[in-house]
Amino acid sequence: MRIVLVGPPGAGKGTQAAYLAKNLSIPHISTGDLFRANISQGTELGRRAKSYMDAGDLVPDEVTIGMAKDRMEQADAENGFLLDGFPRNVSQAEALDQMLKSEGMKLDAVLDLEVPEEEVVKRIAGRRICRNDSSHVFHVTYSQPKQEGVCDTCGGELYQRADDSEDTVRNRLDVYHTQTEPIIDHYRAQGLVVTISALGAVTDVTERAMEALRRLKGEQ
Ligand code: ADP
């Protein structure tokens, strides 16, 4: 399956993507994670992306699209992928459509995670991520690690992302509404969108998502 995950920052895309990718046996491709990996490795691409990310703005398309394409062309993505954080504006969506079309492929679903704005701000402000693996995510009140600052899963150091500060979150939400939300209409026109609530326990949201994907597949 080829799936795109959309939703505001803090909707839990990364968390859900990790579970869904595992359930569906497809790679989880997160452009945010790819950028963060480039930054921590000190690459030229990371250097170009950093200032945009720290401000909560989108990294320019000419950097992002090539990076996403390279990743999607790797062998493990041949039979499907779960995209998390890409496309993030209409021109990226058009580039993806074009890329798939030229390979004779198409998307199967666009999973839209819905969450109220106040909840998003609360989730992000308390979010702590493991330095070893960004799918190991905790929260200072909702999902506390056993030992403060230490990842339960692998013992890695937990940290707050630079772009999770309150001011930057507001800008990210703005960017989401103005630039990313329009891709939902773009894909709705193709009959690909399923919207689910991202509230409640992580496992409930995953189950809801799997159910919605089965339903959509049944309809297609
Ligand atoms: P979140 O979904 O919580 O906002 P991500 O890890 O997906 O976090 O993205 C973090 C930042 O990385 C974004 O605010 C943006 O600066 C950059 N980024 C990620 N994906 C893209 C993309 N497709 N296009 C442009 N910028 C991106």
Short mmCIF file of N, CA and C and ligand atoms in Angstrom, two decimals, residues 7-14 30-36 39 49-61 63-65 67-68 84-89 92 124 127 129 134 161 163-164 168 171-173 175-176 179-180, ligand 1:
data_model
loop_
_atom_site.label_atom_id
_atom_site.label_comp_id
_atom_site.label_asym_id
_atom_site.label_seq_id
_atom_site.Cartn_x
_atom_site.Cartn_y
_atom_site.Cartn_z
N GLY A 7 -2.01 15.64 8.98
CA GLY A 7 -2.57 16.06 10.25
C GLY A 7 -1.69 17.15 10.81
N PRO A 8 -2.21 17.96 11.71
CA PRO A 8 -1.42 19.07 12.26
C PRO A 8 -0.23 18.54 13.06
N PRO A 9 0.76 19.40 13.30
CA PRO A 9 1.83 18.99 14.20
C PRO A 9 1.19 18.58 15.52
N GLY A 10 1.69 17.52 16.12
CA GLY A 10 1.13 17.08 17.41
C GLY A 10 -0.06 16.14 17.27
N ALA A 11 -0.45 15.81 16.05
CA ALA A 11 -1.58 14.89 15.86
C ALA A 11 -1.16 13.46 16.20
N GLY A 12 0.15 13.24 16.27
CA GLY A 12 0.63 11.88 16.56
C GLY A 12 0.97 11.13 15.28
N LYS A 13 1.30 11.85 14.23
CA LYS A 13 1.62 11.19 12.96
C LYS A 13 2.79 10.22 13.10
N GLY A 14 3.85 10.70 13.75
CA GLY A 14 5.04 9.87 13.89
C GLY A 14 4.75 8.60 14.68
N SER A 30 9.56 9.51 6.97
CA SER A 30 9.23 10.80 7.57
C SER A 30 10.24 11.84 7.09
N THR A 31 9.77 12.87 6.38
CA THR A 31 10.71 13.90 5.91
C THR A 31 11.29 14.67 7.10
N GLY A 32 10.50 14.86 8.17
CA GLY A 32 11.03 15.52 9.37
C GLY A 32 12.21 14.73 9.94
N ASP A 33 12.04 13.40 10.03
CA ASP A 33 13.13 12.55 10.54
C ASP A 33 14.34 12.59 9.60
N LEU A 34 14.07 12.59 8.30
CA LEU A 34 15.19 12.63 7.34
C LEU A 34 15.97 13.94 7.51
N PHE A 35 15.24 15.05 7.67
CA PHE A 35 15.93 16.33 7.89
C PHE A 35 16.72 16.30 9.19
N ARG A 36 16.09 15.78 10.27
CA ARG A 36 16.80 15.76 11.56
C ARG A 36 18.05 14.87 11.48
N ILE A 39 20.67 16.87 9.78
CA ILE A 39 21.22 17.90 10.66
C ILE A 39 22.21 17.27 11.64
N ALA A 49 18.41 22.99 5.63
CA ALA A 49 17.06 22.83 6.20
C ALA A 49 16.91 23.47 7.58
N LYS A 50 18.00 23.56 8.33
CA LYS A 50 17.90 23.84 9.76
C LYS A 50 17.17 25.14 10.11
N SER A 51 17.53 26.24 9.44
CA SER A 51 16.95 27.52 9.87
C SER A 51 15.43 27.53 9.62
N TYR A 52 15.00 26.89 8.54
CA TYR A 52 13.54 26.83 8.27
C TYR A 52 12.85 26.01 9.34
N MET A 53 13.45 24.87 9.67
CA MET A 53 12.83 24.00 10.67
C MET A 53 12.75 24.69 12.02
N ASP A 54 13.85 25.33 12.43
CA ASP A 54 13.85 25.98 13.74
C ASP A 54 12.78 27.06 13.83
N ALA A 55 12.47 27.69 12.69
CA ALA A 55 11.43 28.74 12.70
C ALA A 55 10.04 28.15 12.53
N GLY A 56 9.95 26.86 12.23
CA GLY A 56 8.64 26.23 12.01
C GLY A 56 8.11 26.47 10.60
N ASP A 57 8.99 26.93 9.70
CA ASP A 57 8.58 27.13 8.30
C ASP A 57 8.87 25.88 7.48
N LEU A 58 8.29 25.81 6.29
CA LEU A 58 8.59 24.67 5.42
C LEU A 58 9.97 24.85 4.79
N VAL A 59 10.69 23.76 4.71
CA VAL A 59 11.95 23.75 3.98
C VAL A 59 11.58 23.89 2.49
N PRO A 60 12.36 24.68 1.71
CA PRO A 60 11.96 24.88 0.30
C PRO A 60 11.80 23.57 -0.48
N ASP A 61 10.84 23.61 -1.41
CA ASP A 61 10.52 22.41 -2.19
C ASP A 61 11.71 21.83 -2.93
N VAL A 63 14.65 21.48 -2.07
CA VAL A 63 15.44 20.61 -1.19
C VAL A 63 14.61 19.38 -0.84
N THR A 64 13.35 19.62 -0.48
CA THR A 64 12.50 18.58 0.10
C THR A 64 12.11 17.50 -0.92
N ILE A 65 11.68 17.93 -2.10
CA ILE A 65 11.14 16.97 -3.06
C ILE A 65 12.21 15.96 -3.50
N MET A 67 14.85 15.04 -1.84
CA MET A 67 15.18 14.16 -0.72
C MET A 67 14.11 13.06 -0.57
N ALA A 68 12.84 13.47 -0.65
CA ALA A 68 11.74 12.50 -0.49
C ALA A 68 11.78 11.48 -1.63
N ASP A 84 5.02 10.29 5.98
CA ASP A 84 4.66 11.08 7.16
C ASP A 84 5.36 12.43 7.04
N GLY A 85 4.56 13.48 6.78
CA GLY A 85 5.17 14.81 6.66
C GLY A 85 5.47 15.20 5.22
N PHE A 86 5.13 14.36 4.29
CA PHE A 86 5.30 14.67 2.86
C PHE A 86 4.14 14.03 2.11
N PRO A 87 3.46 14.72 1.21
CA PRO A 87 3.63 16.12 0.85
C PRO A 87 3.05 17.05 1.90
N ARG A 88 3.59 18.26 1.92
CA ARG A 88 3.17 19.23 2.93
C ARG A 88 2.65 20.51 2.29
N ASN A 89 2.58 20.56 0.98
CA ASN A 89 1.90 21.66 0.29
C ASN A 89 1.45 21.11 -1.08
N GLN A 92 4.14 20.03 -3.63
CA GLN A 92 4.75 18.72 -3.31
C GLN A 92 3.80 17.58 -3.67
N ILE A 124 2.27 19.07 22.20
CA ILE A 124 3.60 19.41 21.73
C ILE A 124 4.46 20.02 22.83
N ARG A 127 5.99 17.30 24.85
CA ARG A 127 6.57 16.16 24.12
C ARG A 127 8.08 16.05 24.35
N ILE A 129 11.42 13.55 23.07
CA ILE A 129 11.78 12.55 22.06
C ILE A 129 13.15 11.96 22.35
N SER A 134 13.50 8.62 16.93
CA SER A 134 12.43 9.60 17.13
C SER A 134 11.03 8.97 17.18
N ARG A 161 12.37 18.91 21.09
CA ARG A 161 12.77 19.44 19.79
C ARG A 161 12.79 20.97 19.82
N ASP A 163 11.96 23.01 17.65
CA ASP A 163 10.76 23.61 17.07
C ASP A 163 9.49 23.26 17.85
N ASP A 164 9.64 22.69 19.05
CA ASP A 164 8.47 22.42 19.89
C ASP A 164 8.20 23.53 20.90
N THR A 168 7.04 28.72 18.16
CA THR A 168 7.26 27.99 16.90
C THR A 168 6.07 27.10 16.59
N ASN A 171 3.44 29.04 14.83
CA ASN A 171 3.76 29.23 13.41
C ASN A 171 3.55 27.94 12.63
N ARG A 172 3.94 26.80 13.22
CA ARG A 172 3.75 25.52 12.51
C ARG A 172 2.27 25.26 12.25
N LEU A 173 1.43 25.64 13.22
CA LEU A 173 -0.01 25.45 13.03
C LEU A 173 -0.53 26.34 11.90
N VAL A 175 1.25 27.47 9.38
CA VAL A 175 1.75 26.90 8.13
C VAL A 175 0.89 25.69 7.74
N TYR A 176 0.50 24.90 8.74
CA TYR A 176 -0.34 23.73 8.46
C TYR A 176 -1.66 24.16 7.81
N GLN A 179 -0.82 26.06 4.23
CA GLN A 179 -0.12 25.35 3.14
C GLN A 179 -0.45 23.85 3.06
N THR A 180 -0.61 23.20 4.21
CA THR A 180 -0.78 21.74 4.16
C THR A 180 -2.24 21.33 4.01
P1 ADP B 1 5.53 17.85 12.84
O1 ADP B 1 4.65 16.98 12.02
O2 ADP B 1 5.38 17.56 14.32
O3 ADP B 1 5.40 19.31 12.53
P2 ADP B 1 7.92 16.96 11.37
O4 ADP B 1 9.01 16.20 12.03
O5 ADP B 1 7.09 16.25 10.36
O6 ADP B 1 7.05 17.55 12.56
O7 ADP B 1 8.53 18.27 10.64
C1 ADP B 1 9.37 19.17 11.30
C2 ADP B 1 9.81 20.29 10.35
O8 ADP B 1 10.54 19.73 9.24
C3 ADP B 1 8.70 21.09 9.70
O9 ADP B 1 8.21 22.11 10.54
C4 ADP B 1 9.43 21.64 8.45
O10 ADP B 1 10.29 22.71 8.77
C5 ADP B 1 10.31 20.47 8.04
N1 ADP B 1 9.63 19.59 7.06
C6 ADP B 1 9.27 18.29 7.26
N2 ADP B 1 8.66 17.80 6.15
C7 ADP B 1 8.64 18.81 5.23
C8 ADP B 1 8.13 18.95 3.91
N3 ADP B 1 7.51 17.94 3.29
N4 ADP B 1 8.28 20.15 3.28
C9 ADP B 1 8.90 21.16 3.88
N5 ADP B 1 9.38 21.12 5.14
C10 ADP B 1 9.26 19.95 5.82
#
